[in-house]
PDB file of C-alpha atoms in Angstrom:
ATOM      1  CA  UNK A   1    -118.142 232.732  72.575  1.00 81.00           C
ATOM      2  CA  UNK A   2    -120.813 229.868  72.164  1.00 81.00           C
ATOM      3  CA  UNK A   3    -124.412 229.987  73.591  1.00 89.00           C
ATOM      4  CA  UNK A   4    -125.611 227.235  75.627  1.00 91.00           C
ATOM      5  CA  UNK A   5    -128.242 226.543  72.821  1.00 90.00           C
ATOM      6  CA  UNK A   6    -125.840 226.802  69.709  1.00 91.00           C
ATOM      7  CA  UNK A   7    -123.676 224.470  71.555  1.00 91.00           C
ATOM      8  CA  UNK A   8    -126.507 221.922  71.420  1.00 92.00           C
ATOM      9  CA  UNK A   9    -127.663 222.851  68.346  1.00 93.00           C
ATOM     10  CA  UNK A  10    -124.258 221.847  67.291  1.00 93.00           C
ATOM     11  CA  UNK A  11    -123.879 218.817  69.248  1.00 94.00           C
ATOM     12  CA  UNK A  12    -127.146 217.983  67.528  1.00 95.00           C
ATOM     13  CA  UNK A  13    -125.834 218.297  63.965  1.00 94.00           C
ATOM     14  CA  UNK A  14    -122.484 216.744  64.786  1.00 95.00           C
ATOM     15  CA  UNK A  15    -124.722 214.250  65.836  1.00 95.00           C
ATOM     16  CA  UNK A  16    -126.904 213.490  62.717  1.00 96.00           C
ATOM     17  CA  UNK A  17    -123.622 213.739  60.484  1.00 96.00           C
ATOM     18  CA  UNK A  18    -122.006 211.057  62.645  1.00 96.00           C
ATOM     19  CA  UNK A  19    -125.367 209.100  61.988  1.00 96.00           C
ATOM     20  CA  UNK A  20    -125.080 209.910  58.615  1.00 96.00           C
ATOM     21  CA  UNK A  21    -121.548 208.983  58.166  1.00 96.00           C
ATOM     22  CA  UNK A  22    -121.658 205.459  59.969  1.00 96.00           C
ATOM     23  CA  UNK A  23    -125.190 204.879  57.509  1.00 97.00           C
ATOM     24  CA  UNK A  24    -122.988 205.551  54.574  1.00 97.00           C
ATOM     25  CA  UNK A  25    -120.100 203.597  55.904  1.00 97.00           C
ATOM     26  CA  UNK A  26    -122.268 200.737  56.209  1.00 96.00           C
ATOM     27  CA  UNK A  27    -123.229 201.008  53.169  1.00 97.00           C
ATOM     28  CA  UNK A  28    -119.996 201.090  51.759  1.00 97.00           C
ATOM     29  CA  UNK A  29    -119.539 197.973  53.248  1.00 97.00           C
ATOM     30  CA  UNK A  30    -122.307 196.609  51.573  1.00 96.00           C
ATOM     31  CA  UNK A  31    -121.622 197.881  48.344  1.00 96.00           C
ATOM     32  CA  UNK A  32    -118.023 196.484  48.935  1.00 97.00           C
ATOM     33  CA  UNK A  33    -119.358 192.652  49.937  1.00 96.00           C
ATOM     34  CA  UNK A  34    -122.170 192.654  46.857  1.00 96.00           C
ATOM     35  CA  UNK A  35    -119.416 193.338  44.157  1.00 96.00           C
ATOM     36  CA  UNK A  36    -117.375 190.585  46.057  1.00 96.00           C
ATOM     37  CA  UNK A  37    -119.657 188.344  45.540  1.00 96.00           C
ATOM     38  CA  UNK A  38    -120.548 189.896  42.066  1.00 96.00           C
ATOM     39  CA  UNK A  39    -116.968 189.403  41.466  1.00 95.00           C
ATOM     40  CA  UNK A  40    -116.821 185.476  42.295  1.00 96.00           C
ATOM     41  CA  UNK A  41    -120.001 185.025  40.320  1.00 95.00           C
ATOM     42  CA  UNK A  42    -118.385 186.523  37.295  1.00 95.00           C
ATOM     43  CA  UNK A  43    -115.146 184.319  37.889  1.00 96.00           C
ATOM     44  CA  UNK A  44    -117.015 181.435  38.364  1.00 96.00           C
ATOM     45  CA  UNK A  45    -119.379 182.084  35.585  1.00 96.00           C
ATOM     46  CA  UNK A  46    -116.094 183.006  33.616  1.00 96.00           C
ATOM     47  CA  UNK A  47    -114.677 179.241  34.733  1.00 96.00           C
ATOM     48  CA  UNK A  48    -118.106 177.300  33.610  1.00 96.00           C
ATOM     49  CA  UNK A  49    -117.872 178.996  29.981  1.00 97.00           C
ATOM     50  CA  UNK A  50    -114.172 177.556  29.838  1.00 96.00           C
ATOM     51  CA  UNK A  51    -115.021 174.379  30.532  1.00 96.00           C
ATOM     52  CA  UNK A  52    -118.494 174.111  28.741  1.00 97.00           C
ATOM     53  CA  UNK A  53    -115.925 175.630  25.452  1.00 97.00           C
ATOM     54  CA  UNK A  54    -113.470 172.876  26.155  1.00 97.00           C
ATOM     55  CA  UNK A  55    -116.539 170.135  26.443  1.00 97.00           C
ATOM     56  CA  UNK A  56    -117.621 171.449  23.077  1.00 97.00           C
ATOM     57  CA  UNK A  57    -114.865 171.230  21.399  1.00 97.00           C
ATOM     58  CA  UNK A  58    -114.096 167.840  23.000  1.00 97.00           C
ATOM     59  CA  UNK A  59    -117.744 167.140  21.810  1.00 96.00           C
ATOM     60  CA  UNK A  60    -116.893 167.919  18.217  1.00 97.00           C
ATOM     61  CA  UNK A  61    -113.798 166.202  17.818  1.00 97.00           C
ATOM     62  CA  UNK A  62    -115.194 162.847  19.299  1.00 96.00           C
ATOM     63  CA  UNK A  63    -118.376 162.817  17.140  1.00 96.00           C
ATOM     64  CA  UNK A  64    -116.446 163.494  14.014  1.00 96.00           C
ATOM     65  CA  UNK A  65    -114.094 160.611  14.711  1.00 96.00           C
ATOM     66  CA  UNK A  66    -117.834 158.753  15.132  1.00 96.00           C
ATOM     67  CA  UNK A  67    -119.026 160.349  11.676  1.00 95.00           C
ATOM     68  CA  UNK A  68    -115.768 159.027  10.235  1.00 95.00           C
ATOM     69  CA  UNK A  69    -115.794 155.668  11.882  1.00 94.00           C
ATOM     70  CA  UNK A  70    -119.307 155.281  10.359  1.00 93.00           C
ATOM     71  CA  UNK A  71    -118.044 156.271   7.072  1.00 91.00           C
ATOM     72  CA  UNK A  72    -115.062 153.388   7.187  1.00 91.00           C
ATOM     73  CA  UNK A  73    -117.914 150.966   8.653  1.00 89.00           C
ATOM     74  CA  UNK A  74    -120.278 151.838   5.393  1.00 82.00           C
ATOM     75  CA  UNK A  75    -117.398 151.499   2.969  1.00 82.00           C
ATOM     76  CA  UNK A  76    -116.650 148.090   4.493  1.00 83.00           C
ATOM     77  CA  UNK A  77    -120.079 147.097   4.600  1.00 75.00           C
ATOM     78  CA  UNK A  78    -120.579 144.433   1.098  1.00 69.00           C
ATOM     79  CA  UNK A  79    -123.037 145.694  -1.050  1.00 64.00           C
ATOM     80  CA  UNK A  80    -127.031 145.275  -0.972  1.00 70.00           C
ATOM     81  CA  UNK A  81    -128.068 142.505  -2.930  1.00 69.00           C
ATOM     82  CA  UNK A  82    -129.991 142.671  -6.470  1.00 77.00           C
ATOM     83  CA  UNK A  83    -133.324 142.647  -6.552  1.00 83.00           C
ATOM     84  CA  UNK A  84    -132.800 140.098  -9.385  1.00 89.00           C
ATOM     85  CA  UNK A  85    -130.334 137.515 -10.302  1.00 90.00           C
ATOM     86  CA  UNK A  86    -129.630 135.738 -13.932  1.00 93.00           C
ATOM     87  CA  UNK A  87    -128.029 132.942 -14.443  1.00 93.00           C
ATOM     88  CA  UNK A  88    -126.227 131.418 -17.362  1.00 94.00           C
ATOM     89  CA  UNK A  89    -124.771 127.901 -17.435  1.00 93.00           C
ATOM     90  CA  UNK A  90    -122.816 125.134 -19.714  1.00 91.00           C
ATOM     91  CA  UNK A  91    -123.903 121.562 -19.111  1.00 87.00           C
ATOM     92  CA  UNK A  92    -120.940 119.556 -19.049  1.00 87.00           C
ATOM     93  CA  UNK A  93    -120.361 115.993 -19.993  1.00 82.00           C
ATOM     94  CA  UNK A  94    -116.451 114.750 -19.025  1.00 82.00           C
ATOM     95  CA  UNK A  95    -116.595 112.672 -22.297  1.00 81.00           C
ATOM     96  CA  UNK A  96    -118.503 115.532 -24.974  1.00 74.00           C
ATOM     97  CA  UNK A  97    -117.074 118.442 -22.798  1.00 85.00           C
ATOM     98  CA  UNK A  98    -120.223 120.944 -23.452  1.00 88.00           C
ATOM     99  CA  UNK A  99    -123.622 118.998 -24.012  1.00 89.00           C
ATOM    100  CA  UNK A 100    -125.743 122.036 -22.891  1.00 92.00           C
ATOM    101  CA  UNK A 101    -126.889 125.248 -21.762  1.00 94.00           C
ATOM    102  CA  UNK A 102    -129.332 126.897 -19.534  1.00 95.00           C
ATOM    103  CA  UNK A 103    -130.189 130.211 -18.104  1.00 96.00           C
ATOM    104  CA  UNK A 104    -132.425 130.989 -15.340  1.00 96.00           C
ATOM    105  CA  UNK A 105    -134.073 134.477 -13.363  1.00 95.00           C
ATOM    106  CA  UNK A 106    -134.585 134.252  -9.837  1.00 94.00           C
ATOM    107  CA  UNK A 107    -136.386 137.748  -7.440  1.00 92.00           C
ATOM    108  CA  UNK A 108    -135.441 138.407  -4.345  1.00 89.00           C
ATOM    109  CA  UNK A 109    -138.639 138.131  -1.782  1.00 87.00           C
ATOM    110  CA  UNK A 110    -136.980 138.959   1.726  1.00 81.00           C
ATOM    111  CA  UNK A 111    -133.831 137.418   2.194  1.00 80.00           C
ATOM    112  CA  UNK A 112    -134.391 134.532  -0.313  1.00 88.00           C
ATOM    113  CA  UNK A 113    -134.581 134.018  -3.981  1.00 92.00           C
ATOM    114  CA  UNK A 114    -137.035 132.298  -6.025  1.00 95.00           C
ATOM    115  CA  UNK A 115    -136.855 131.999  -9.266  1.00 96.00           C
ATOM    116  CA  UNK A 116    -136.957 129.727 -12.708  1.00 95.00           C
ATOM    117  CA  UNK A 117    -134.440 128.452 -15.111  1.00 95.00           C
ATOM    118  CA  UNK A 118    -134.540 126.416 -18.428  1.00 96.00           C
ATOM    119  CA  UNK A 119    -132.052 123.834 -19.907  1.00 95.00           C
ATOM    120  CA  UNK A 120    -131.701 122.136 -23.181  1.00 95.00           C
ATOM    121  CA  UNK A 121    -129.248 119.561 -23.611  1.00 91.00           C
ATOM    122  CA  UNK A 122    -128.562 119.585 -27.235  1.00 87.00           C
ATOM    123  CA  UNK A 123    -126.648 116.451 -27.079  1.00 83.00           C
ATOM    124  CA  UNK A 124    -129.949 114.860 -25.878  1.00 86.00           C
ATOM    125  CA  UNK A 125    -132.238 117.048 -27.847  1.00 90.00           C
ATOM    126  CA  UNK A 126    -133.998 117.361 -24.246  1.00 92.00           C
ATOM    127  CA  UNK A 127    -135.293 120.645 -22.406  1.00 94.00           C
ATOM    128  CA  UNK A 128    -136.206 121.156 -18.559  1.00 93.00           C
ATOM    129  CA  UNK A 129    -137.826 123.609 -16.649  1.00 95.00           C
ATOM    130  CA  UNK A 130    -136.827 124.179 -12.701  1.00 92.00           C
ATOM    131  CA  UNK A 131    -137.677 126.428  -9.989  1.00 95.00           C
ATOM    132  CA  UNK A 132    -134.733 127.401  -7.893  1.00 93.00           C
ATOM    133  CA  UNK A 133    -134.600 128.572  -4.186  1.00 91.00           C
ATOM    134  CA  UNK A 134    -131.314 130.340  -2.861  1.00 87.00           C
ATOM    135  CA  UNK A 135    -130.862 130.973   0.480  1.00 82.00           C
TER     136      UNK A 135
END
Protein backbone atom coordinates (compact mmCIF):
# COMPACT_ATOMS: atom_id res chain seq x y z
CA UNK A 1 0.00 0.00 0.00
CA UNK A 2 0.70 3.74 -1.01
CA UNK A 3 0.61 6.74 1.43
CA UNK A 4 -1.41 9.64 0.62
CA UNK A 5 1.92 11.68 0.43
CA UNK A 6 4.04 9.13 -1.70
CA UNK A 7 1.15 9.10 -3.98
CA UNK A 8 1.71 12.82 -4.57
CA UNK A 9 5.12 12.69 -4.34
CA UNK A 10 4.75 10.43 -7.24
CA UNK A 11 2.22 12.23 -9.11
CA UNK A 12 4.73 15.03 -8.70
CA UNK A 13 7.64 13.24 -10.39
CA UNK A 14 5.45 11.64 -13.03
CA UNK A 15 4.74 15.05 -13.46
CA UNK A 16 8.19 16.73 -14.04
CA UNK A 17 9.20 13.63 -16.32
CA UNK A 18 6.14 14.29 -18.48
CA UNK A 19 7.48 17.99 -18.52
CA UNK A 20 10.65 16.75 -19.23
CA UNK A 21 9.70 14.43 -21.93
CA UNK A 22 7.37 16.89 -23.99
CA UNK A 23 10.71 19.64 -23.50
CA UNK A 24 12.81 17.03 -25.14
CA UNK A 25 10.23 16.11 -27.68
CA UNK A 26 10.11 19.57 -28.70
CA UNK A 27 13.28 19.68 -29.07
CA UNK A 28 13.52 16.85 -31.17
CA UNK A 29 11.37 18.57 -33.31
CA UNK A 30 13.57 21.30 -33.55
CA UNK A 31 16.57 19.49 -34.05
CA UNK A 32 14.54 17.56 -36.78
CA UNK A 33 13.31 21.04 -38.74
CA UNK A 34 17.08 22.78 -38.38
CA UNK A 35 18.79 19.76 -40.22
CA UNK A 36 15.81 20.08 -42.74
CA UNK A 37 16.60 23.13 -43.51
CA UNK A 38 20.41 22.36 -43.07
CA UNK A 39 19.67 19.72 -45.50
CA UNK A 40 18.07 22.06 -48.36
CA UNK A 41 20.87 24.53 -47.78
CA UNK A 42 23.41 21.88 -48.51
CA UNK A 43 21.34 20.72 -51.68
CA UNK A 44 20.96 23.98 -52.81
CA UNK A 45 24.44 25.02 -52.07
CA UNK A 46 25.34 21.56 -53.74
CA UNK A 47 23.09 22.85 -57.01
CA UNK A 48 24.88 26.53 -57.17
CA UNK A 49 28.48 24.76 -57.25
CA UNK A 50 27.09 22.66 -60.32
CA UNK A 51 26.11 25.32 -62.12
CA UNK A 52 28.86 27.94 -61.19
CA UNK A 53 31.34 24.49 -62.48
CA UNK A 54 29.32 24.29 -65.65
CA UNK A 55 29.54 28.38 -66.11
CA UNK A 56 33.26 27.92 -65.73
CA UNK A 57 33.84 25.61 -67.90
CA UNK A 58 31.44 27.26 -70.38
CA UNK A 59 33.62 30.37 -69.48
CA UNK A 60 36.80 28.66 -70.58
CA UNK A 61 35.79 27.16 -73.65
CA UNK A 62 34.22 30.49 -75.03
CA UNK A 63 37.27 32.68 -74.19
CA UNK A 64 39.64 30.25 -75.76
CA UNK A 65 37.64 30.21 -78.97
CA UNK A 66 38.13 34.33 -78.36
CA UNK A 67 42.03 33.78 -77.72
CA UNK A 68 42.01 31.75 -80.94
CA UNK A 69 39.83 34.02 -82.97
CA UNK A 70 42.33 36.79 -82.01
CA UNK A 71 45.14 34.68 -83.05
CA UNK A 72 43.46 34.04 -86.79
CA UNK A 73 42.58 37.96 -86.70
CA UNK A 74 46.55 38.80 -85.96
CA UNK A 75 47.75 36.33 -88.56
CA UNK A 76 45.42 38.00 -91.07
CA UNK A 77 46.27 41.32 -90.05
CA UNK A 78 49.14 42.73 -93.12
CA UNK A 79 52.19 43.58 -91.63
CA UNK A 80 53.37 47.00 -89.89
CA UNK A 81 54.97 49.15 -92.21
CA UNK A 82 58.91 50.00 -92.35
CA UNK A 83 60.09 52.64 -90.69
CA UNK A 84 62.02 53.28 -93.96
CA UNK A 85 61.53 52.71 -97.57
CA UNK A 86 64.28 52.63 -100.60
CA UNK A 87 63.67 52.93 -103.79
CA UNK A 88 65.45 51.94 -106.94
CA UNK A 89 64.33 52.86 -110.46
CA UNK A 90 65.23 52.59 -114.44
CA UNK A 91 64.33 55.65 -116.46
CA UNK A 92 62.88 54.51 -119.53
CA UNK A 93 62.85 56.00 -122.94
CA UNK A 94 60.40 53.80 -125.58
CA UNK A 95 63.06 54.62 -128.29
CA UNK A 96 66.73 54.01 -126.02
CA UNK A 97 64.82 51.51 -123.71
CA UNK A 98 66.97 52.42 -120.37
CA UNK A 99 68.24 56.17 -120.35
CA UNK A 100 68.52 56.23 -116.49
CA UNK A 101 68.50 55.41 -112.99
CA UNK A 102 67.59 56.72 -109.65
CA UNK A 103 67.22 55.67 -106.12
CA UNK A 104 65.57 57.42 -103.38
CA UNK A 105 65.00 56.98 -99.11
CA UNK A 106 61.87 58.08 -97.77
CA UNK A 107 60.96 57.82 -93.26
CA UNK A 108 57.92 57.17 -92.14
CA UNK A 109 56.58 60.27 -89.80
CA UNK A 110 52.95 59.03 -88.76
CA UNK A 111 51.16 57.53 -91.42
CA UNK A 112 53.09 59.28 -94.27
CA UNK A 113 56.43 59.14 -95.88
CA UNK A 114 58.79 61.78 -96.69
CA UNK A 115 61.66 61.29 -98.17
CA UNK A 116 64.41 62.17 -101.11
CA UNK A 117 65.53 60.55 -104.25
CA UNK A 118 68.22 61.30 -106.97
CA UNK A 119 68.24 60.63 -110.79
CA UNK A 120 70.80 60.83 -113.45
CA UNK A 121 69.86 60.34 -116.88
CA UNK A 122 72.98 59.21 -118.50
CA UNK A 123 71.57 59.57 -121.87
CA UNK A 124 71.25 63.32 -121.00
CA UNK A 125 74.27 63.52 -118.81
CA UNK A 126 71.60 65.30 -116.39
CA UNK A 127 70.99 64.68 -112.50
CA UNK A 128 67.85 65.71 -110.27
CA UNK A 129 67.12 65.84 -106.84
CA UNK A 130 63.26 65.35 -105.51
CA UNK A 131 61.49 65.12 -102.36
CA UNK A 132 58.77 62.55 -102.36
CA UNK A 133 55.54 62.35 -100.20
CA UNK A 134 53.58 58.91 -100.03
CA UNK A 135 50.47 58.72 -98.59
Amino acid sequence: MITESELATLEQNSTRQLEISRKLALELQIAREQQTLSDQASSEAKLQINQLQKQLTELEAWSKKQEELQQKILKSLPPSAPGVLREIGAKIDIDHYVTGISYGVSRRIGSKYIGFRGEYDWQDKKTGVWVTYAY
